[in-house]
Coordinates of C-alpha atoms and ligand atoms in Angstrom, one line a residue:
M1 CA 4.9 17.0 -19.3
A2 CA 4.1 13.4 -19.5
N3 CA 1.5 13.8 -16.8
A4 CA 0.0 16.7 -18.5
A5 CA -0.5 14.5 -21.6
W6 CA -2.2 11.8 -19.5
R7 CA -4.5 14.5 -17.9
L8 CA -5.2 15.8 -21.4
A9 CA -6.0 12.3 -22.6
R10 CA -8.6 12.1 -19.8
R11 CA -10.0 15.6 -20.1
S12 CA -13.7 15.6 -19.4
C13 CA -16.6 16.2 -21.8
P14 CA -20.0 14.6 -22.5
S15 CA -20.1 10.8 -23.2
Y16 CA -20.1 9.9 -26.9
L17 CA -20.1 6.1 -26.5
Q18 CA -22.8 5.5 -29.2
V19 CA -21.1 7.8 -31.7
L20 CA -17.9 6.1 -31.0
H21 CA -19.2 2.6 -31.7
M22 CA -20.6 3.8 -35.0
N23 CA -17.2 5.3 -35.9
R24 CA -15.3 2.2 -35.2
T25 CA -16.6 0.8 -38.5
A26 CA -15.0 3.7 -40.3
M27 CA -11.6 3.1 -42.0
R28 CA -9.8 5.8 -40.2
A29 CA -10.5 7.6 -36.9
S30 CA -11.3 11.2 -37.3
Q31 CA -10.2 13.9 -34.9
K32 CA -13.7 13.8 -33.4
D33 CA -13.3 10.0 -32.8
F34 CA -10.0 10.6 -31.1
E35 CA -11.5 13.2 -28.8
N36 CA -14.4 10.9 -28.0
A37 CA -11.9 8.1 -27.2
M38 CA -10.1 10.4 -24.8
N39 CA -13.4 11.0 -23.1
Q40 CA -14.1 7.3 -23.0
V41 CA -10.8 6.7 -21.2
K42 CA -11.7 9.5 -18.8
L43 CA -15.0 7.8 -18.0
L44 CA -13.6 4.3 -17.3
K45 CA -14.9 3.1 -14.0
K46 CA -11.9 0.8 -13.4
D47 CA -8.2 1.6 -13.5
P48 CA -6.9 -0.3 -16.6
G49 CA -3.5 -0.8 -15.0
N50 CA -0.1 0.7 -15.7
E51 CA 0.7 -1.2 -18.9
V52 CA -2.4 -0.1 -20.6
K53 CA -2.0 3.5 -19.4
L54 CA 1.5 3.5 -20.9
K55 CA 0.1 2.2 -24.2
L56 CA -2.5 4.9 -24.2
Y57 CA 0.0 7.5 -23.4
A58 CA 2.3 6.4 -26.1
L59 CA -0.4 6.3 -28.7
Y60 CA -1.7 9.7 -27.7
K61 CA 1.8 11.2 -28.0
Q62 CA 2.4 9.5 -31.3
A63 CA -1.0 10.7 -32.6
T64 CA -0.5 14.3 -31.6
E65 CA 3.3 14.8 -31.8
G66 CA 4.6 12.1 -34.1
P67 CA 7.6 9.9 -33.4
C68 CA 9.4 10.3 -30.1
N69 CA 12.4 12.7 -30.3
M70 CA 12.7 13.6 -26.7
P71 CA 15.9 12.9 -24.8
K72 CA 15.8 9.6 -23.0
P73 CA 15.2 10.2 -19.2
G74 CA 17.9 8.9 -16.7
V75 CA 17.8 5.3 -15.5
F76 CA 16.5 6.4 -12.1
D77 CA 13.7 8.5 -13.5
L78 CA 11.6 5.3 -13.5
I79 CA 8.3 6.7 -14.5
N80 CA 9.3 9.1 -17.2
K81 CA 11.6 6.4 -18.6
A82 CA 8.8 3.9 -18.8
K83 CA 6.7 6.5 -20.7
W84 CA 9.6 7.4 -23.0
D85 CA 10.2 3.7 -23.7
A86 CA 6.5 3.1 -24.5
W87 CA 6.4 6.1 -26.9
N88 CA 9.8 5.3 -28.5
T89 CA 8.7 1.7 -29.2
L90 CA 6.1 3.1 -31.6
G91 CA 9.0 4.1 -33.9
S92 CA 7.7 5.9 -37.1
L93 CA 4.1 4.7 -36.8
P94 CA 2.1 7.3 -38.7
K95 CA 0.0 9.7 -36.7
E96 CA -3.3 8.5 -38.3
T97 CA -2.5 4.9 -37.4
A98 CA -1.7 5.9 -33.8
R99 CA -4.9 7.8 -33.6
Q100 CA -6.9 4.8 -34.9
N101 CA -5.1 2.4 -32.5
Y102 CA -5.8 4.8 -29.6
V103 CA -9.5 4.8 -30.5
D104 CA -9.6 1.0 -30.8
L105 CA -7.8 0.5 -27.5
A106 CA -10.1 2.9 -25.7
S107 CA -13.1 1.2 -27.2
S108 CA -12.0 -2.3 -26.2
L109 CA -11.2 -1.1 -22.7
S110 CA -14.6 0.4 -22.4
S111 CA -16.3 -2.8 -23.3
S112 CA -14.1 -5.2 -21.2
L113 CA -13.9 -3.0 -18.1
E114 CA -17.5 -2.0 -18.2
S115 CA -18.7 -5.6 -18.5
S116 CA -16.4 -6.8 -15.7
S117 CA -17.7 -4.1 -13.4
Q118 CA -21.1 -5.6 -13.7
V119 CA -20.0 -8.6 -11.8
E120 CA -21.2 -8.4 -8.2
P121 CA -18.2 -7.2 -6.2
G122 CA -16.7 -10.0 -4.0
T123 CA -18.5 -12.8 -5.8
D124 CA -15.4 -14.9 -6.2
R125 CA -13.8 -13.9 -2.9
K126 CA -13.2 -16.1 0.0
S127 CA -16.0 -16.5 2.5
T128 CA -14.3 -13.9 4.8
G129 CA -14.7 -11.2 2.2
Y130 CA -11.0 -10.4 2.3
E131 CA -8.4 -10.8 -0.4
T132 CA -5.3 -10.2 1.6
L133 CA -6.3 -11.3 5.1
M134 CA -7.8 -14.2 6.9
V135 CA -10.1 -13.1 9.7
T136 CA -11.6 -15.5 12.2
S137 CA -13.5 -15.0 15.4
E138 CA -13.7 -17.6 18.2
D139 CA -13.3 -18.0 21.9
G140 CA -13.7 -14.3 22.3
I141 CA -10.7 -13.5 20.1
T142 CA -10.8 -12.0 16.6
K143 CA -7.7 -13.0 14.7
I144 CA -6.5 -11.0 11.7
T145 CA -3.9 -12.8 9.7
L146 CA -1.8 -11.1 7.0
N147 CA -2.1 -13.5 4.1
R148 CA 0.3 -12.7 1.3
P149 CA 2.9 -15.3 2.3
A150 CA 4.5 -15.4 -1.2
K151 CA 5.2 -11.7 -0.8
K152 CA 6.4 -12.0 2.8
N153 CA 3.1 -10.4 3.8
A154 CA 4.1 -7.0 2.2
I155 CA 1.3 -4.6 2.8
N156 CA -0.2 -3.4 -0.5
V157 CA -2.9 -0.8 -0.9
E158 CA -5.6 -3.4 -0.7
M159 CA -4.2 -4.8 2.5
Y160 CA -4.0 -1.4 4.1
H161 CA -7.7 -0.9 3.4
E162 CA -8.6 -4.5 4.5
I163 CA -6.8 -4.2 7.8
M164 CA -8.7 -0.9 8.5
R165 CA -11.9 -2.7 7.6
A166 CA -11.1 -5.7 9.8
L167 CA -10.1 -3.5 12.7
K168 CA -13.3 -1.5 12.5
A169 CA -15.4 -4.7 12.4
A170 CA -13.4 -6.2 15.3
S171 CA -13.9 -3.0 17.4
K172 CA -17.7 -3.7 17.1
D173 CA -17.9 -7.5 17.2
D174 CA -18.5 -9.5 20.4
S175 CA -14.9 -10.6 20.8
S176 CA -13.0 -9.1 23.7
I177 CA -9.4 -9.1 22.3
T178 CA -8.0 -8.7 18.8
V179 CA -4.8 -10.4 17.5
L180 CA -2.7 -9.5 14.4
T181 CA -0.3 -12.1 13.0
G182 CA 1.2 -13.2 9.7
N183 CA 0.8 -16.4 7.6
G184 CA 4.0 -18.1 6.5
D185 CA 7.6 -17.4 7.5
Y186 CA 7.3 -13.7 7.8
Y187 CA 5.2 -11.5 10.0
S188 CA 5.4 -8.8 7.4
S189 CA 8.0 -7.2 5.1
G190 CA 6.3 -3.8 5.6
N191 CA 5.0 -1.5 2.9
D192 CA 4.8 -3.2 -0.5
L193 CA 7.3 -1.3 -2.5
T194 CA 5.4 -1.9 -5.7
N195 CA 2.8 0.5 -4.2
F196 CA 5.1 3.2 -5.5
T197 CA 4.8 2.2 -9.1
D198 CA 1.0 2.7 -9.6
I199 CA 1.2 6.4 -10.5
P200 CA -2.2 8.2 -10.9
P201 CA -2.9 10.8 -13.6
G202 CA -1.7 13.6 -11.3
G203 CA 1.8 12.1 -11.2
V204 CA 4.1 11.3 -8.3
E205 CA 3.0 14.3 -6.3
E206 CA -0.6 13.1 -6.3
K207 CA 0.7 9.6 -5.4
A208 CA 2.7 10.9 -2.5
K209 CA -0.3 12.9 -1.3
N210 CA -2.7 9.9 -1.5
S211 CA -0.2 7.7 0.2
A212 CA 0.1 10.1 3.1
I213 CA -3.7 10.3 3.5
L214 CA -3.9 6.5 3.4
L215 CA -1.0 6.1 5.9
R216 CA -2.6 8.7 8.3
E217 CA -5.9 6.9 8.2
F218 CA -4.3 3.5 8.7
V219 CA -2.2 4.5 11.7
G220 CA -5.2 6.4 13.1
C221 CA -7.2 3.1 13.2
F222 CA -4.5 1.6 15.5
I223 CA -4.4 4.7 17.8
D224 CA -8.2 4.6 18.2
F225 CA -8.7 0.8 18.5
P226 CA -10.7 0.4 21.7
K227 CA -10.1 -3.2 22.7
P228 CA -6.8 -4.9 23.8
L229 CA -4.8 -5.4 20.6
I230 CA -2.1 -8.0 20.5
A231 CA 0.6 -8.7 18.0
M232 CA 1.8 -12.3 17.5
V233 CA 5.0 -11.7 15.6
N234 CA 5.6 -15.1 14.0
G235 CA 8.7 -14.2 12.0
P236 CA 10.7 -11.2 10.7
A237 CA 9.0 -7.8 10.8
V238 CA 10.0 -4.8 8.7
G239 CA 9.1 -1.2 8.4
I240 CA 5.6 -0.2 9.2
S241 CA 4.8 -3.6 10.6
V242 CA 7.4 -2.8 13.3
T243 CA 6.6 0.8 14.0
I244 CA 2.9 0.3 14.7
L245 CA 3.9 -2.2 17.4
G246 CA 4.2 0.8 19.8
L247 CA 0.5 1.2 19.5
F248 CA -0.3 -2.4 20.5
D249 CA -1.1 -3.5 24.0
A250 CA 1.0 -6.6 24.0
V251 CA 3.6 -8.0 21.6
Y252 CA 4.4 -11.7 21.7
A253 CA 7.3 -12.9 19.4
S254 CA 8.7 -16.1 18.2
D255 CA 12.5 -16.3 18.7
R256 CA 12.7 -16.4 14.8
A257 CA 11.3 -12.9 14.7
T258 CA 13.5 -9.9 13.9
F259 CA 12.6 -6.2 14.0
H260 CA 13.9 -3.9 11.3
T261 CA 13.1 -0.3 10.4
P262 CA 15.5 0.6 7.6
F263 CA 14.1 4.0 6.8
S264 CA 17.4 5.8 6.1
H265 CA 18.3 2.9 3.7
L266 CA 15.1 3.5 1.9
G267 CA 15.4 7.3 1.9
Q268 CA 12.3 7.5 4.1
S269 CA 11.6 8.6 7.7
P270 CA 9.8 7.0 10.7
E271 CA 6.0 6.5 10.8
G272 CA 3.4 4.6 12.8
C273 CA 4.0 7.1 15.7
S274 CA 7.4 5.4 16.3
S275 CA 9.1 8.8 16.4
Y276 CA 7.2 9.2 19.7
T277 CA 6.4 5.7 21.0
F278 CA 9.9 4.2 20.4
L279 CA 11.5 7.1 22.3
K280 CA 9.2 6.5 25.2
I281 CA 9.6 2.7 25.1
M282 CA 13.3 2.4 24.7
G283 CA 14.8 5.8 25.2
P284 CA 16.3 8.1 22.5
A285 CA 19.7 6.3 22.1
K286 CA 18.2 2.9 21.3
A287 CA 15.3 4.4 19.3
T288 CA 17.9 6.3 17.2
E289 CA 19.8 3.1 16.5
M290 CA 16.7 1.5 15.1
L291 CA 14.9 4.4 13.4
V292 CA 17.9 6.4 12.1
F293 CA 20.6 3.8 11.6
G294 CA 18.3 0.9 10.7
K295 CA 19.7 -1.5 13.3
K296 CA 17.9 -4.9 13.1
L297 CA 17.0 -6.3 16.5
T298 CA 16.6 -9.9 17.4
A299 CA 13.4 -10.9 19.3
G300 CA 15.5 -11.1 22.5
E301 CA 16.9 -7.6 22.0
A302 CA 13.5 -6.2 21.2
C303 CA 12.2 -7.7 24.4
A304 CA 15.1 -6.3 26.4
Q305 CA 14.3 -2.8 25.0
G306 CA 10.6 -3.1 25.9
L307 CA 9.2 -3.3 22.3
V308 CA 8.3 -7.0 22.8
T309 CA 6.4 -8.3 25.8
E310 CA 7.7 -11.8 25.8
V311 CA 9.7 -14.2 23.5
F312 CA 8.8 -17.8 22.9
P313 CA 10.7 -20.7 21.2
D314 CA 9.4 -21.0 17.7
S315 CA 8.5 -24.6 18.3
T316 CA 6.0 -23.8 21.1
F317 CA 5.1 -20.2 20.1
Q318 CA 1.6 -20.9 18.8
K319 CA 0.6 -23.2 21.6
E320 CA 1.9 -21.1 24.4
V321 CA 0.6 -17.8 23.2
W322 CA -2.8 -19.1 22.2
T323 CA -3.2 -20.7 25.7
R324 CA -2.4 -17.4 27.2
L325 CA -4.7 -15.4 24.9
K326 CA -7.6 -17.7 25.5
A327 CA -7.2 -17.1 29.2
F328 CA -7.1 -13.3 28.7
A329 CA -10.2 -13.5 26.5
K330 CA -12.2 -14.9 29.4
L331 CA -11.6 -11.7 31.5
P332 CA -14.5 -9.3 31.7
P333 CA -14.4 -7.5 28.4
N334 CA -15.8 -4.1 29.6
A335 CA -13.2 -4.0 32.4
M336 CA -10.4 -4.6 29.8
R337 CA -11.7 -2.0 27.4
I338 CA -12.1 0.6 30.2
S339 CA -8.6 -0.2 31.6
K340 CA -7.2 0.3 28.1
E341 CA -9.0 3.6 27.8
V342 CA -7.6 4.8 31.1
I343 CA -4.0 3.7 30.1
R344 CA -4.1 5.1 26.6
N345 CA -6.6 7.9 26.3
R346 CA -4.5 10.8 27.6
E347 CA -2.0 10.0 24.8
K348 CA -4.4 9.8 22.0
E349 CA -4.4 13.5 21.0
K350 CA -0.6 13.6 21.1
L351 CA -0.4 10.4 19.0
H352 CA -2.8 11.8 16.3
A353 CA -0.6 14.9 16.1
V354 CA 2.6 12.8 15.8
N355 CA 0.9 10.7 13.1
A356 CA -0.1 13.8 11.1
E357 CA 3.4 15.2 11.3
E358 CA 5.2 11.9 10.3
C359 CA 2.9 11.6 7.3
S360 CA 3.5 15.1 6.1
V361 CA 7.3 14.6 6.4
L362 CA 7.0 11.3 4.5
Q363 CA 5.0 12.9 1.8
E364 CA 8.1 15.0 0.9
R365 CA 10.5 12.1 1.4
W366 CA 8.7 9.9 -1.1
L367 CA 9.5 12.5 -3.8
S368 CA 13.2 12.5 -3.0
D369 CA 15.9 10.9 -5.2
E370 CA 17.0 8.9 -2.2
C371 CA 13.7 7.2 -1.8
M372 CA 13.0 6.8 -5.6
N373 CA 16.5 5.2 -6.0
A374 CA 15.9 2.8 -3.2
V375 CA 12.6 1.7 -4.7
V376 CA 14.1 1.3 -8.1
N377 CA 17.0 -0.7 -6.7
F378 CA 14.6 -3.1 -4.9
L379 CA 12.3 -3.5 -7.9
S380 CA 15.3 -4.1 -10.3
R381 CA 16.5 -6.7 -7.7
K382 CA 19.7 -4.7 -7.1
S383 CA 19.1 -4.5 -3.3
K384 CA 17.4 -6.2 -0.5
L385 CA 17.5 -5.5 3.2
Ligands
LIG1 C1 1.4 3.9 1.8 C2 2.0 3.8 3.2 C3 3.5 3.7 3.3 C4 3.9 3.5 4.6 C5 5.4 3.5 4.8 C6 6.0 2.2 5.1 C7 7.3 2.0 5.1 C8 7.9 0.7 5.2 O1 7.2 -0.3 5.6 S1 9.5 0.6 4.8 C9 9.9 -1.1 4.6 C10 9.6 -1.6 3.2 N1 10.0 -3.0 3.1 C11 11.2 -3.3 2.5 O2 12.0 -2.5 2.1 C12 11.4 -4.8 2.4 C13 11.8 -5.2 1.0 N2 12.0 -6.6 0.9 C14 13.2 -7.2 1.0 O3 14.2 -6.6 1.3 C15 13.2 -8.7 0.9 O4 12.2 -9.1 0.1 C16 13.1 -9.4 2.3 C17 14.4 -9.2 3.1 C18 11.9 -8.9 3.1 C19 12.9 -10.9 2.1 O5 14.0 -11.4 1.3 P1 14.0 -13.0 0.8 O6 13.8 -13.9 1.9 O7 15.2 -13.1 0.0 O8 12.7 -13.1 -0.1 P2 12.3 -12.4 -1.5 O9 13.0 -11.0 -1.6 O10 12.6 -13.3 -2.6 O11 10.8 -12.1 -1.3 C20 9.8 -13.0 -1.8 C21 8.8 -12.2 -2.7 O12 8.2 -11.2 -1.9 C22 8.4 -9.9 -2.5 N3 8.5 -8.9 -1.5 C23 9.1 -9.1 -0.3 N4 9.0 -7.9 0.4 C24 8.4 -7.0 -0.4 C25 8.0 -5.7 -0.2 N5 8.2 -5.0 0.9 N6 7.4 -5.1 -1.3 C26 7.1 -5.7 -2.4 N7 7.5 -7.0 -2.6 C27 8.1 -7.7 -1.6 C28 9.7 -10.1 -3.3 O13 9.8 -9.1 -4.3 C29 9.5 -11.5 -3.8 O14 8.6 -11.4 -4.9 P3 8.8 -12.3 -6.2 O15 10.1 -11.9 -6.8 O16 7.6 -12.0 -7.1 O17 8.8 -13.7 -5.7

């Protein structure tokens, strides 16, 4: 119902921006102003963010139905509870005032978001053009560094897109090998769990569908990457940052690194083709311990099981691995690319099918109580891995 209201608030019709600006001077917003404001919201080019969307939702409900007298949703029904809270906060605000406030808010959003969208995209970005990564290319090596150290390099939606962009660029640049690593003490803590809180107008089902599409495309880029792809696992790795290692050509790890895929704890299921690659790499028994029971492996254990190529003491990790990679990068690049093709190509079709299936299972999992409760627990700081 709440989503229906949000959709209603964004229902399409012609633009009435000018009329709306004239009406802003009136004492009270008319029904027509209100409808225009709803259209204005619909036409916003930028997402105003969850807080503002909640405010719009609450004002819409107050303006159309009056004070909130719905039963309060359960504590784990995170999204509907946030909506209920926003509406309930308006208390006995009169319908007319709510309508006027909605109109004012829509108008202010329209001017602030429209003007910020006129700024050239990327003008204040780093020279690399990435917000969440550092990408460098030298000595025949393109290095992609996950760069959200304060968040343990959790992969947010922007980072998923940037990694795909960086991989596509690396596949075409003149480097011969590509390296993925992390900045700070973590390699990556996996999927950014706050990704689950940005709910689109179509609700949680639409969110799950979009996430499955994103995940499939993301993993697809690793399956199809044409040059030798090397992971330098500088610290703990969690979730998807571990599962995709099965699609890399070599994995070098610091002895500080750990490998953890706690999908059952999170009410989720394996991705990154790990339901296929891990079984091939370490056999079903060990793969089950990791993927079903969430056993965390040390770097030594991961190496013994074939997931990691070699482990280095943390104190010499960078020096030793870079010396080796620089030597690899001097090998004839076409020979390396073709050898990778020979080794990997016969598996590609299978890997894409596995990827599609894993994403479709996850799409359902993300809607489960088990998964939603795990995310709520993390966000409310009740649980960590
Ligand atoms: C759309 C495609 C989906 C693909 C499916 C992918 C699935 C997965 O990857 S499942 C794995 C998801 N990851 C996790 O469940 C890890 C959650 N994080 C933790 O349990 C802990 O943060 C930790 C064990 C990784 C580190 O603990 P600690 O050393 O105590 O550090 P903090 O918890 O204080 O973390 C610092 C800072 O970073 C934020 N953060 C860390 N990991 C994540 C994360 N995965 N998502 C969102 N935020 C994360 C943490 O909240 C702290 O932030 P502040 O409180 O703002 O400082």
